[in-house]
PDB file of C-alpha atoms in Angstrom:
ATOM      1  CA  MET N1498     -24.160   5.339  -5.352  1.00 46.00           C
ATOM      2  CA  THR N1499     -21.594   3.023  -3.732  1.00 51.00           C
ATOM      3  CA  VAL N1500     -21.562  -0.655  -4.689  1.00 50.00           C
ATOM      4  CA  ASP N1501     -22.158  -3.072  -1.818  1.00 53.00           C
ATOM      5  CA  PRO N1502     -18.723  -4.716  -1.379  1.00 50.00           C
ATOM      6  CA  LEU N1503     -20.289  -8.077  -0.567  1.00 54.00           C
ATOM      7  CA  THR N1504     -21.930  -8.175  -4.007  1.00 60.00           C
ATOM      8  CA  ALA N1505     -18.931  -6.929  -6.015  1.00 57.00           C
ATOM      9  CA  PRO N1506     -16.523  -9.244  -7.835  1.00 59.00           C
ATOM     10  CA  CYS N1507     -13.085  -9.759  -6.294  1.00 60.00           C
ATOM     11  CA  SER N1508     -10.715  -7.022  -7.446  1.00 59.00           C
ATOM     12  CA  HIS N1509      -7.913  -9.577  -7.758  1.00 60.00           C
ATOM     13  CA  CYS N1510      -9.494 -12.462  -9.646  1.00 63.00           C
ATOM     14  CA  GLU N1511     -13.056 -11.418 -10.625  1.00 63.00           C
ATOM     15  CA  ALA N1512     -14.574 -14.297  -8.619  1.00 65.00           C
ATOM     16  CA  LYS N1513     -18.285 -13.835  -8.003  1.00 65.00           C
ATOM     17  CA  PRO N1514     -19.564 -13.289  -4.449  1.00 61.00           C
ATOM     18  CA  GLY N1515     -19.492 -16.484  -2.418  1.00 59.00           C
ATOM     19  CA  GLN N1516     -16.738 -18.048  -4.522  1.00 62.00           C
ATOM     20  CA  ARG N1517     -13.237 -18.610  -3.254  1.00 60.00           C
ATOM     21  CA  CYS N1518     -10.435 -16.428  -4.585  1.00 59.00           C
ATOM     22  CA  MET N1519      -8.894 -17.834  -7.740  1.00 59.00           C
ATOM     23  CA  MET N1520      -5.414 -16.516  -6.951  1.00 58.00           C
ATOM     24  CA  LEU N1521      -2.767 -19.187  -7.343  1.00 49.00           C
ATOM     25  CA  SER N1522      -1.031 -19.176  -3.965  1.00 54.00           C
ATOM     26  CA  ASP N1523      -2.375 -21.500  -1.278  1.00 50.00           C
ATOM     27  CA  TRP N1524      -2.496 -18.764   1.362  1.00 54.00           C
ATOM     28  CA  ALA N1525      -4.784 -16.695  -0.859  1.00 53.00           C
ATOM     29  CA  ARG N1526      -7.290 -19.517  -1.419  1.00 48.00           C
ATOM     30  CA  LYS N1527      -9.709 -18.432   1.257  1.00 53.00           C
ATOM     31  CA  PRO N1528     -13.033 -16.600   1.230  1.00 50.00           C
ATOM     32  CA  HIS N1529     -12.794 -12.977   0.260  1.00 58.00           C
ATOM     33  CA  VAL N1530     -11.747 -11.526   3.592  1.00 62.00           C
ATOM     34  CA  ARG N1531     -10.919  -8.232   1.927  1.00 62.00           C
ATOM     35  CA  ARG N1532     -14.540  -7.791   0.822  1.00 62.00           C
ATOM     36  CA  VAL N1533     -15.818  -8.515   4.338  1.00 63.00           C
ATOM     37  CA  ARG N1534     -13.326  -6.031   5.821  1.00 66.00           C
ATOM     38  CA  LEU N1535     -14.545  -3.379   3.407  1.00 69.00           C
ATOM     39  CA  ALA N1536     -18.158  -4.006   4.426  1.00 68.00           C
ATOM     40  CA  THR N1537     -17.132  -3.648   8.086  1.00 68.00           C
ATOM     41  CA  ALA N1538     -15.343  -0.382   7.347  1.00 75.00           C
ATOM     42  CA  LEU N1539     -18.380   0.992   5.501  1.00 77.00           C
ATOM     43  CA  ALA N1540     -20.595   0.139   8.475  1.00 75.00           C
ATOM     44  CA  ALA N1541     -18.118   1.627  10.927  1.00 76.00           C
ATOM     45  CA  HIS N1542     -17.865   4.933   9.113  1.00 82.00           C
ATOM     46  CA  ALA N1543     -21.655   5.187   8.980  1.00 83.00           C
ATOM     47  CA  ASP N1544     -21.716   5.213  12.804  1.00 84.00           C
ATOM     48  CA  PRO N1545     -24.055   8.027  13.944  1.00 86.00           C
ATOM     49  CA  ALA N1546     -22.012   8.534  17.138  1.00 84.00           C
ATOM     50  CA  LEU N1547     -19.403  10.338  15.014  1.00 89.00           C
ATOM     51  CA  ASP N1548     -21.867  12.615  13.211  1.00 89.00           C
ATOM     52  CA  ALA N1549     -22.142  15.236  15.969  1.00 89.00           C
ATOM     53  CA  LEU N1550     -18.397  15.825  16.271  1.00 93.00           C
ATOM     54  CA  PHE N1551     -17.328  15.031  12.701  1.00 93.00           C
ATOM     55  CA  PRO N1552     -19.919  16.405  10.277  1.00 90.00           C
ATOM     56  CA  LYS N1553     -19.911  14.910   6.810  1.00 89.00           C
ATOM     57  CA  VAL N1554     -18.284  17.103   4.175  1.00 88.00           C
ATOM     58  CA  GLY N1555     -18.462  15.056   0.980  1.00 89.00           C
ATOM     59  CA  PRO N1556     -16.935  12.026  -0.716  1.00 88.00           C
ATOM     60  CA  CYS N1557     -13.256  11.270  -0.199  1.00 84.00           C
ATOM     61  CA  GLY N1558     -11.157  12.050  -3.249  1.00 85.00           C
ATOM     62  CA  PHE N1559      -8.689   9.273  -2.435  1.00 81.00           C
ATOM     63  CA  CYS N1560     -10.781   6.188  -1.667  1.00 76.00           C
ATOM     64  CA  GLY N1561     -14.139   7.203  -3.136  1.00 78.00           C
ATOM     65  CA  LEU N1562     -15.920   5.056  -0.552  1.00 77.00           C
ATOM     66  CA  PHE N1563     -16.199   7.128   2.596  1.00 83.00           C
ATOM     67  CA  ASP N1564     -16.848  10.721   3.517  1.00 87.00           C
ATOM     68  CA  GLN N1565     -13.716  12.892   3.705  1.00 89.00           C
ATOM     69  CA  ARG N1566     -13.936  12.893   7.487  1.00 89.00           C
ATOM     70  CA  HIS N1567     -12.684   9.310   7.548  1.00 87.00           C
ATOM     71  CA  ARG N1568      -9.106  10.438   6.985  1.00 88.00           C
ATOM     72  CA  VAL N1569      -9.183  12.406  10.246  1.00 91.00           C
ATOM     73  CA  ILE N1570     -11.052   9.688  12.150  1.00 90.00           C
ATOM     74  CA  ASP N1571      -8.790   6.937  10.825  1.00 87.00           C
ATOM     75  CA  GLY N1572      -5.670   8.935  11.638  1.00 90.00           C
ATOM     76  CA  MET N1573      -6.857   9.624  15.159  1.00 93.00           C
ATOM     77  CA  ALA N1574      -7.806   5.978  15.691  1.00 90.00           C
ATOM     78  CA  GLY N1575      -4.423   4.841  14.401  1.00 88.00           C
ATOM     79  CA  MET N1576      -2.542   7.143  16.757  1.00 92.00           C
ATOM     80  CA  LEU N1577      -4.670   6.044  19.703  1.00 92.00           C
ATOM     81  CA  GLU N1578      -4.189   2.386  18.765  1.00 87.00           C
ATOM     82  CA  ALA N1579      -0.421   2.979  18.753  1.00 89.00           C
ATOM     83  CA  GLY N1580      -0.680   4.225  22.344  1.00 91.00           C
ATOM     84  CA  GLU N1581      -0.445   7.960  21.757  1.00 94.00           C
ATOM     85  CA  ASP N1582      -1.716  10.218  24.534  1.00 97.00           C
ATOM     86  CA  PRO N1583      -5.271  11.467  23.792  1.00 97.00           C
ATOM     87  CA  ALA N1584      -4.228  15.071  24.529  1.00 97.00           C
ATOM     88  CA  VAL N1585      -1.500  14.831  21.878  1.00 97.00           C
ATOM     89  CA  VAL N1586      -3.997  13.377  19.387  1.00 97.00           C
ATOM     90  CA  ALA N1587      -6.448  16.211  20.086  1.00 97.00           C
ATOM     91  CA  GLU N1588      -3.724  18.811  19.540  1.00 97.00           C
ATOM     92  CA  GLU N1589      -2.381  17.111  16.402  1.00 96.00           C
ATOM     93  CA  PHE N1590      -5.802  17.118  14.712  1.00 96.00           C
ATOM     94  CA  GLY N1591      -7.134  20.337  16.246  1.00 95.00           C
ATOM     95  CA  ARG N1592     -10.066  18.520  17.857  1.00 95.00           C
ATOM     96  CA  THR N1593     -11.678  18.643  21.274  1.00 95.00           C
ATOM     97  CA  PRO N1594     -11.116  16.007  23.959  1.00 96.00           C
ATOM     98  CA  GLU N1595     -14.749  14.976  23.375  1.00 95.00           C
ATOM     99  CA  ALA N1596     -13.963  14.209  19.731  1.00 95.00           C
ATOM    100  CA  VAL N1597     -10.961  12.108  20.750  1.00 96.00           C
ATOM    101  CA  GLN N1598     -13.138  10.248  23.266  1.00 95.00           C
ATOM    102  CA  ALA N1599     -15.747   9.600  20.561  1.00 94.00           C
ATOM    103  CA  VAL N1600     -13.066   8.130  18.293  1.00 93.00           C
ATOM    104  CA  GLN N1601     -11.772   5.967  21.158  1.00 93.00           C
ATOM    105  CA  GLU N1602     -15.262   4.582  21.775  1.00 92.00           C
ATOM    106  CA  TRP N1603     -15.815   4.085  18.045  1.00 89.00           C
ATOM    107  CA  ALA N1604     -12.512   2.250  17.629  1.00 88.00           C
ATOM    108  CA  LYS N1605     -13.416  -0.163  20.440  1.00 87.00           C
ATOM    109  CA  ARG N1606     -16.598  -1.162  18.575  1.00 85.00           C
ATOM    110  CA  TRP N1607     -14.834  -1.476  15.205  1.00 77.00           C
ATOM    111  CA  PRO N1608     -11.320  -2.793  15.825  1.00 75.00           C
ATOM    112  CA  GLY N1609      -9.210  -2.641  12.704  1.00 65.00           C
ATOM    113  CA  ALA N1610     -11.887  -0.895  10.633  1.00 64.00           C
ATOM    114  CA  TRP N1611      -9.670   1.990   9.578  1.00 57.00           C
ATOM    115  CA  LEU N1612      -7.735   1.587   6.369  1.00 49.00           C
TER     116      LEU N1612
END
């Protein structure tokens, strides 16, 4: 079971949810943006629009938060964000043009959600 990132303590300072970060630098004294970004990423990767073209295969061995498919989806989204041609992205990942289109539509709804 994955812990809800909005209820977890800050990984940097152990501040409780709702508290400001206790890190010493002034630029870091803001609400826990990192926790909110993680919650957004969790919601984005639970998007049912991706399920048909990217079936779930099990937990990711690197992050432990998402299904393994996120590495492919995130990589595709990153290449598309960088302006890569969709045909090149499809060939690079061995996916159909429909899968690339699904990732493009997903990325528009969740800008910056990939890690």
